[in-house]
C-alpha positions as a Markdown table, in Angstrom:
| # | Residue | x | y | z |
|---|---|---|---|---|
| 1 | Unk | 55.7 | -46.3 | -30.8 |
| 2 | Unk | 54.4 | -45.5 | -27.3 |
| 3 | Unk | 57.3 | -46.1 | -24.9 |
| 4 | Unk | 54.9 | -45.0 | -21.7 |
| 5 | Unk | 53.1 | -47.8 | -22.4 |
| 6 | Unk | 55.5 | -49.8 | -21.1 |
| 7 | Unk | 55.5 | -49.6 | -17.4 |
| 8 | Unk | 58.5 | -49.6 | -14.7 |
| 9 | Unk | 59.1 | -52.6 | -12.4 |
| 10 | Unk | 58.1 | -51.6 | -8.8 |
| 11 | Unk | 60.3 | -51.5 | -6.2 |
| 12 | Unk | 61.5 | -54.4 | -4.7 |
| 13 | Unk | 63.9 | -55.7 | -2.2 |
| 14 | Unk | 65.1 | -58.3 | -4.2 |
| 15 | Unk | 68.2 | -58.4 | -5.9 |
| 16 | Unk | 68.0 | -57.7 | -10.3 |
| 17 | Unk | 69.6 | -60.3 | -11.9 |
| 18 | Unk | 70.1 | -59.1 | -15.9 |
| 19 | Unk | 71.3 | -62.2 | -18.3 |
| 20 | Unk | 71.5 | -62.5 | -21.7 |
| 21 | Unk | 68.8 | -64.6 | -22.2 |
| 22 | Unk | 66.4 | -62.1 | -20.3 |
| 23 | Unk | 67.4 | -59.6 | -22.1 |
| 24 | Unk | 66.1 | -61.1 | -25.0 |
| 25 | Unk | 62.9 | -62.3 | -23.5 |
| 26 | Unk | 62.8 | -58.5 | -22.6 |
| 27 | Unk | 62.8 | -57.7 | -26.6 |
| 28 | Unk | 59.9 | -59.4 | -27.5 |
| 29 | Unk | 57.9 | -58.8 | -24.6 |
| 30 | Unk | 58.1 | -55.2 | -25.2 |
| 31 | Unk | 57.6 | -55.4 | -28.9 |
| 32 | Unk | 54.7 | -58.0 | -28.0 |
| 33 | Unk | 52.8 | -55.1 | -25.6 |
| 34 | Unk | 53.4 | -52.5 | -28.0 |
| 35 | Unk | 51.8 | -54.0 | -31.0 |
| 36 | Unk | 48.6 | -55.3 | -28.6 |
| 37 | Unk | 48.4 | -50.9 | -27.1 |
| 38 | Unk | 48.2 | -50.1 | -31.2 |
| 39 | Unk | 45.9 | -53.0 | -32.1 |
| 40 | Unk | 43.6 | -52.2 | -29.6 |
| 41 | Unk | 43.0 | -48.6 | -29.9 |
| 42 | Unk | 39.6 | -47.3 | -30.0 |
| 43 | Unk | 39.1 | -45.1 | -33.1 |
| 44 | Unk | 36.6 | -43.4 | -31.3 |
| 45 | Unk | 37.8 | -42.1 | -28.1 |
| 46 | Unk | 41.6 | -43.2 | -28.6 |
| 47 | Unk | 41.4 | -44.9 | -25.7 |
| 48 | Unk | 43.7 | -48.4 | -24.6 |
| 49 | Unk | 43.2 | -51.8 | -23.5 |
| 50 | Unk | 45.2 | -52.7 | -20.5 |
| 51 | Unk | 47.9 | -55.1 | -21.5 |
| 52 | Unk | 50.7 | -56.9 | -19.1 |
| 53 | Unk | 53.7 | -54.7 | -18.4 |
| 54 | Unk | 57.2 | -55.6 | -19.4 |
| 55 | Unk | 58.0 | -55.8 | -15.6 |
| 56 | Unk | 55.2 | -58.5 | -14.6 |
| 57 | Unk | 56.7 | -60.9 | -17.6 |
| 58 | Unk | 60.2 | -60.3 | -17.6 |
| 59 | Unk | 63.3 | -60.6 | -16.3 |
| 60 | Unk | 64.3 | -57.9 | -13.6 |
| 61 | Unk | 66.3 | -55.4 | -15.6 |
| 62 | Unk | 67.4 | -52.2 | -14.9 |
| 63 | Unk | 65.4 | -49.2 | -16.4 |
| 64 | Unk | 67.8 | -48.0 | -18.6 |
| 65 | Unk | 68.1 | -51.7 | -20.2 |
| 66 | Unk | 64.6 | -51.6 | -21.0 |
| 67 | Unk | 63.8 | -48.6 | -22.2 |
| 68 | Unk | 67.1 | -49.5 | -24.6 |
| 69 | Unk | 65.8 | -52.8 | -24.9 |
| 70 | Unk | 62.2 | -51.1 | -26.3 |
| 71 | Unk | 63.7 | -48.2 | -28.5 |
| 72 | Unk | 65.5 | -51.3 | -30.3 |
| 73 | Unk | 62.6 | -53.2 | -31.3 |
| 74 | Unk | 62.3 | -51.2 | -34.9 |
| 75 | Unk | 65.4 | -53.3 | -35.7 |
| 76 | Unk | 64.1 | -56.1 | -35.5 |
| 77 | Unk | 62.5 | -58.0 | -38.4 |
| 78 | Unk | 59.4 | -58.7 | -37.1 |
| 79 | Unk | 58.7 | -55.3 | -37.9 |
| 80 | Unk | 59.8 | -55.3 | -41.3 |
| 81 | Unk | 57.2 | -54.5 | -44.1 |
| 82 | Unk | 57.4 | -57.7 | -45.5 |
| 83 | Unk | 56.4 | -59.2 | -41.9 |
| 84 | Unk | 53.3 | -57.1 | -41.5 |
| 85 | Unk | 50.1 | -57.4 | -42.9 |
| 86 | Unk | 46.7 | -54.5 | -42.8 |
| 87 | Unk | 43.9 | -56.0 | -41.4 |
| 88 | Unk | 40.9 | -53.9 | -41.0 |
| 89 | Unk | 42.4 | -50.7 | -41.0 |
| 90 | Unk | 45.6 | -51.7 | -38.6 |
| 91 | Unk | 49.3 | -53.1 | -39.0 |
| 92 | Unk | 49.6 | -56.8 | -37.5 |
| 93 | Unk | 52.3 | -59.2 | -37.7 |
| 94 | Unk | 51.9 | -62.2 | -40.4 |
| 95 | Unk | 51.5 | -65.5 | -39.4 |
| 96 | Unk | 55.6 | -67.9 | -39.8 |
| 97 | Unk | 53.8 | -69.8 | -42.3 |
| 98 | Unk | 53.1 | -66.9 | -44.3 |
| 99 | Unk | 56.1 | -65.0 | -44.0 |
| 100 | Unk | 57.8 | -68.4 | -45.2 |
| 101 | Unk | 55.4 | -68.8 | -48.5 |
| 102 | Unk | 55.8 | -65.7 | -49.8 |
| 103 | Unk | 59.6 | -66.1 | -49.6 |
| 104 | Unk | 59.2 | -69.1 | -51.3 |
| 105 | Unk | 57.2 | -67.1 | -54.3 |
| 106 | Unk | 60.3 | -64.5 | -54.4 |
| 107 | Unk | 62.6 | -67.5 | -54.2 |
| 108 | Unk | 61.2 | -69.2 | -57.8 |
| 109 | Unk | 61.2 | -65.7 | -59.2 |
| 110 | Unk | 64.8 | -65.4 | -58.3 |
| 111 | Unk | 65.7 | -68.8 | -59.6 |
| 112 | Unk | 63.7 | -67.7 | -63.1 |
| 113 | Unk | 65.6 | -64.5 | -63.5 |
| 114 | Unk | 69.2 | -66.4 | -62.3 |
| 115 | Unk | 68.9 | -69.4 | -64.3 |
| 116 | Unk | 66.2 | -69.2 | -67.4 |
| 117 | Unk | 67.1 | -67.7 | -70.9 |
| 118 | Unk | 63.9 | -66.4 | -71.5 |
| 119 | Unk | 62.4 | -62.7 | -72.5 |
| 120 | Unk | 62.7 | -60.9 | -68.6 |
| 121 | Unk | 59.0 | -60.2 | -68.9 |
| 122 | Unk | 57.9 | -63.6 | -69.1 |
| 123 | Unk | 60.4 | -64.3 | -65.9 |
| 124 | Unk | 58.9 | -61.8 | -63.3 |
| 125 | Unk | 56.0 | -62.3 | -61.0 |
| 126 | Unk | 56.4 | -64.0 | -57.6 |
| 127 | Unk | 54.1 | -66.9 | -57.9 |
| 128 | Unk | 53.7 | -70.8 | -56.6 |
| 129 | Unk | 54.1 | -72.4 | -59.7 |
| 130 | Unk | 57.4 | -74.0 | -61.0 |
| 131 | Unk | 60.4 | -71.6 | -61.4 |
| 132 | Unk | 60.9 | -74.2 | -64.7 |
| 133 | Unk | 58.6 | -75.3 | -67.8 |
| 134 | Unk | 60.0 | -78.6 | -69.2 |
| 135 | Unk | 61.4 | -76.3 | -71.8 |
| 136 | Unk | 63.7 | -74.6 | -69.5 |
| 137 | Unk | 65.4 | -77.5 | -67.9 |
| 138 | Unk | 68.9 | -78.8 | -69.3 |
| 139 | Unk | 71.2 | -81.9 | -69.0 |
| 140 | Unk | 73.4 | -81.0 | -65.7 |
| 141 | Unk | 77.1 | -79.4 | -65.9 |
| 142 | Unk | 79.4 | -80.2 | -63.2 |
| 143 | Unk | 81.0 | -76.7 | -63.5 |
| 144 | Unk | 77.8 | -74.3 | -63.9 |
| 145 | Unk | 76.0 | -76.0 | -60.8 |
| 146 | Unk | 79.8 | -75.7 | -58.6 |
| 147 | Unk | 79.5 | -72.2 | -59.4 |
| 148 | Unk | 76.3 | -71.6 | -58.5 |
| 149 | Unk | 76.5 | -72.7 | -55.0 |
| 150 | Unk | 76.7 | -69.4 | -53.4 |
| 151 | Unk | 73.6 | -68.5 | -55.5 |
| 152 | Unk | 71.6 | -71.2 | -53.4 |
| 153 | Unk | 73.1 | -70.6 | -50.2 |
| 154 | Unk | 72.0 | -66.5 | -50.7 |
| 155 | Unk | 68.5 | -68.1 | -51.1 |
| 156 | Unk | 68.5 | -70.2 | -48.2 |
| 157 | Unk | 69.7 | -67.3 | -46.0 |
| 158 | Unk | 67.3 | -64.6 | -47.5 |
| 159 | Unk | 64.6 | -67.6 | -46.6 |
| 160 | Unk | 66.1 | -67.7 | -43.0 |
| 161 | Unk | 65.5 | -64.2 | -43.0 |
| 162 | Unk | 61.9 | -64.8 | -43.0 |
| 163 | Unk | 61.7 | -66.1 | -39.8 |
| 164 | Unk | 60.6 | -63.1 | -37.0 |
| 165 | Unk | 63.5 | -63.9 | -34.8 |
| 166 | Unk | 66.3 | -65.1 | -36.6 |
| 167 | Unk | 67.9 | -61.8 | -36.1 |
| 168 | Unk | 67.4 | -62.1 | -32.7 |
| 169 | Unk | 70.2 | -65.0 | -32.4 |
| 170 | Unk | 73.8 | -64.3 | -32.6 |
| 171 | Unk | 76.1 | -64.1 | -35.3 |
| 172 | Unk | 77.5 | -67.4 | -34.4 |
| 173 | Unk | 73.8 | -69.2 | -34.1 |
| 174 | Unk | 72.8 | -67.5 | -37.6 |
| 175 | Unk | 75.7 | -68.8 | -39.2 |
| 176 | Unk | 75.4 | -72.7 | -37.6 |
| 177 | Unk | 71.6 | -72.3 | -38.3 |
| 178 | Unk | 71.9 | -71.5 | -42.0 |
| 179 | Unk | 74.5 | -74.3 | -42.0 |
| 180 | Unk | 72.2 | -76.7 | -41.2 |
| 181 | Unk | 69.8 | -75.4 | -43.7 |
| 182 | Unk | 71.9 | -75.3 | -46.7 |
| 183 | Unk | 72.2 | -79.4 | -45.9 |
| 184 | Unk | 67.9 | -79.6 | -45.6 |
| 185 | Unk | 67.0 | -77.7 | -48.5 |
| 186 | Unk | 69.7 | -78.9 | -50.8 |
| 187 | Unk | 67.6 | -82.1 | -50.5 |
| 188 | Unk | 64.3 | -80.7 | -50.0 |
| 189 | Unk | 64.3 | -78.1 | -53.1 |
| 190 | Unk | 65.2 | -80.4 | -55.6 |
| 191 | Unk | 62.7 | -83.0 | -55.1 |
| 192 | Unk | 60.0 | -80.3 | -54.7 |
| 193 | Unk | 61.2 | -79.1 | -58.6 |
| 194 | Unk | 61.1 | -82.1 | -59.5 |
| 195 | Unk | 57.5 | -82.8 | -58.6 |
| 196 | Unk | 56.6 | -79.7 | -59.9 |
| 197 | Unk | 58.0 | -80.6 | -63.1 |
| 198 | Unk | 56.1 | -84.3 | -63.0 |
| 199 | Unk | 58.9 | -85.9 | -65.3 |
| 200 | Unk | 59.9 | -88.7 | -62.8 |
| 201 | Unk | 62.9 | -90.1 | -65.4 |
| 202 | Unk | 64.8 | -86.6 | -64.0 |
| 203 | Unk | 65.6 | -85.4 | -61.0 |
| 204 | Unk | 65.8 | -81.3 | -61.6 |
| 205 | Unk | 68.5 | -79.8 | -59.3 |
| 206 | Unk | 67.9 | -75.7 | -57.7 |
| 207 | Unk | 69.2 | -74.1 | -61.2 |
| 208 | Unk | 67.0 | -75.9 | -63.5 |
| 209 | Unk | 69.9 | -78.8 | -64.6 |
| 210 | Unk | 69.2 | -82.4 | -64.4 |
| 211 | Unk | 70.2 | -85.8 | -64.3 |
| 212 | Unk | 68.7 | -89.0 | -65.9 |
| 213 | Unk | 66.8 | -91.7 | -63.5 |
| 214 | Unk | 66.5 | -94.4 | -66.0 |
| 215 | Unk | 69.4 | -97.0 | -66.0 |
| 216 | Unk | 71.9 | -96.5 | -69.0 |
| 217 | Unk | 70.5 | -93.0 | -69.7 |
| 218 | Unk | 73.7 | -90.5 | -69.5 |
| 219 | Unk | 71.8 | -87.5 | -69.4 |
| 220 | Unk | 73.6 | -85.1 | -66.9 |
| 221 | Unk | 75.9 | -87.6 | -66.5 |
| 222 | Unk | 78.3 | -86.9 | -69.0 |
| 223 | Unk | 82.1 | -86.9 | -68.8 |
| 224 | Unk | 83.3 | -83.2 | -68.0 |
| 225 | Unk | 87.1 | -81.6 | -67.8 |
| 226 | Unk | 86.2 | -81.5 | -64.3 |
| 227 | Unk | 85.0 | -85.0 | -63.2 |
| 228 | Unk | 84.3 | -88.1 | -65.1 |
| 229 | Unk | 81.4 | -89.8 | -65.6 |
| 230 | Unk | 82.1 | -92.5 | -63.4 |
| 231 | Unk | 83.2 | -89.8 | -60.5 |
| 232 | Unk | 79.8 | -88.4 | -60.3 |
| 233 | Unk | 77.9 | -91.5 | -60.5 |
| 234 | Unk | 79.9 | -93.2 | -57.8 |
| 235 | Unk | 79.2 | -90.0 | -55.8 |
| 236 | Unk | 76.0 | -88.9 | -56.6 |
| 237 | Unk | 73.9 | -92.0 | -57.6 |
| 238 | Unk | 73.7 | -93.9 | -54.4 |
| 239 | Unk | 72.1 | -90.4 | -52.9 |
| 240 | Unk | 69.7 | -90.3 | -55.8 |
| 241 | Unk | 68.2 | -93.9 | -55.1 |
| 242 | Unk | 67.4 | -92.9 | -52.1 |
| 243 | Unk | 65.7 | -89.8 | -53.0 |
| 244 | Unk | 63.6 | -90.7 | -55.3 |
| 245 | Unk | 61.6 | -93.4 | -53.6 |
| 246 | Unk | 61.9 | -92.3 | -50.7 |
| 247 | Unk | 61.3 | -88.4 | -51.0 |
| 248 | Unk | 59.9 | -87.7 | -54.1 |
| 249 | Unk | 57.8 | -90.6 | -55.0 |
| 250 | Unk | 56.1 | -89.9 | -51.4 |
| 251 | Unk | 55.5 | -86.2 | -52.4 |
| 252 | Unk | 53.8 | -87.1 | -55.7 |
| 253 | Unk | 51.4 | -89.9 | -54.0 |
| 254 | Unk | 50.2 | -87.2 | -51.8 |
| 255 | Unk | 50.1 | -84.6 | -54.0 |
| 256 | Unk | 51.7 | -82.1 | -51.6 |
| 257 | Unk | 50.5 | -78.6 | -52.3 |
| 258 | Unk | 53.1 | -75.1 | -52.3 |
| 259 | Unk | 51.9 | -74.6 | -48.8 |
| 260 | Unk | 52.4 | -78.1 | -47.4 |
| 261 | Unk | 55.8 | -78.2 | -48.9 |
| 262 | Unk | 56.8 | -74.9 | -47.3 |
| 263 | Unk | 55.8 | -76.2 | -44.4 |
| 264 | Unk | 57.8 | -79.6 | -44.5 |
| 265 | Unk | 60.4 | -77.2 | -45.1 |
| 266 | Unk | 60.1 | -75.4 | -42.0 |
| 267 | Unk | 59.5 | -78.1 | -39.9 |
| 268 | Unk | 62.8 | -80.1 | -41.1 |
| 269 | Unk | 64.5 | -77.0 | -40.5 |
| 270 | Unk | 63.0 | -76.5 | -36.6 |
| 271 | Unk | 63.2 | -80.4 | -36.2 |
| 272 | Unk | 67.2 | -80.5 | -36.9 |
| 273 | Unk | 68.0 | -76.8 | -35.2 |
| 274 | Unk | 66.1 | -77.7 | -32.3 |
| 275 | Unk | 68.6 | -77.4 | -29.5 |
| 276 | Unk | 69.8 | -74.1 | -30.6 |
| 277 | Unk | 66.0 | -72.8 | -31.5 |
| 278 | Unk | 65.6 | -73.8 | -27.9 |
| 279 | Unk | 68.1 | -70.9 | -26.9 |
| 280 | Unk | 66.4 | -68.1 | -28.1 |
């Protein structure tokens, strides 16, 4: 890290306004110039290509602020190993998409490990393949999936983490984001499985159980201590009709591949976050 490369604003007689916005802008900005002063050095002679100052791009801050606002950047995750890539001899940042599909790989090794009863080493190995062979999936239990919610929402969030700048937004905005999230992929990541699987008379839920789609199959739909048959039917079936023709079916006539499906994810994510991705 090069802090002299960032350069001071130059004196001016207007009044410094400092919000927490700028600020912000400020962050990346800095991080932005110092990754373009390492990317650019000469091996040779070690020398620099000029790049825009913090001060020509941002918001006026005091001097103190920015330096504090550069000596912060390690923080960040942008700058985590698993969000940098070596390219000809030099660290550079990884493309969203990237960053998001290898999440996804750790995400079906996760779900192998969690939820499979197989030997461990046939379970490890981030890949894009199905978490599940048609071997490992199982009639749904009410019960098992309730208590596995907090399993999927650790996902989702560890898949939020991906994203360069979600640590950038406030606790509050992380918390409303992943929200929103848990909703999209709850839908999204069980019609995906499901495709992967090809078996279109069941629809394979995040920890490998399932539920029948042909008409007076009870498969997964069994009475529990819990709920009763007809409980989860009238809950869950109407939501099922809907997905399969009009989610699923549409992802197997296209043939969607990993990538394409990672980003559908994203983009339903950005799509219904919008407003608040707006703020950052």
């Amino acid at each position: 890290m090069k802090i002299d490369a960032v350069q001071p604003k130059k004196p001016s007689k207007s009044r410094e306004y400092v919000t927490t916005s700028g600020l912000k802008r400020n962050k990346r900005f800095a991080t932005a110039a110092i990754l373009e002063d390492t990317a650019y050095k000469s091996p040779s002679h070690g020398s620099t290509e000029s790049v825009p100052s913090v001060s020509e791009t941002a918001s006026p801050v005091s001097e103190e602020e920015r330096t504090q606002s550069v000596m912060s950047f390690s923080a960040s995750d942008c700058f985590s190993p698993r969000n940098l890539e070596l390219l000809n001899g030099m660290y550079r940042p990884k493309s969203i998409l990237k960053c998001l599909i290898e999440e996804e790989m750790r995400i079906s090794e996760r779900r192998r490990i969690m939820f499979c009863e197989r030997p461990v080493g046939s379970l490890l190995g981030a890949s894009k393949s199905c978490p599940y062979t048609k071997h490992d999936i199982k009639p749904l239990a009410f019960r098992s999936f309730r208590k596995s919610i907090r399993t999927h929402i650790l996902l989702i969030y560890e898949w939020l983490r991906a994203w360069p700048d979600y640590s950038l937004l406030q606790m509050e905005d992380q918390v409303t984001l992943l929200r929103k999230c848990v909703l999209y992929h709850t839908v999204l990541d069980p019609c995906f499985i499901t495709m992967q699987i090809g078996d279109m008379t069941k629809f394979i839920m995040q920890n490998g159980g399932y539920v029948s789609t042909i008409d007076g199959c009870d498969e997964g739909w069994q009475n529990e201590k819990e709920i009763s048959m007809e409980s989860k039917k009238m809950i869950y079936l109407p939501l099922l009709e809907r997905l399969m023709p009009e989610v699923v079916e549409p992802m197997v006539a296209m043939n969607l591949s990993f990538e394409e499906v990672v980003a559908l994810k994203a983009l339903v994510s950005m799509q219904g976050c919008k407003l608040l991705l707006w703020q950052i």
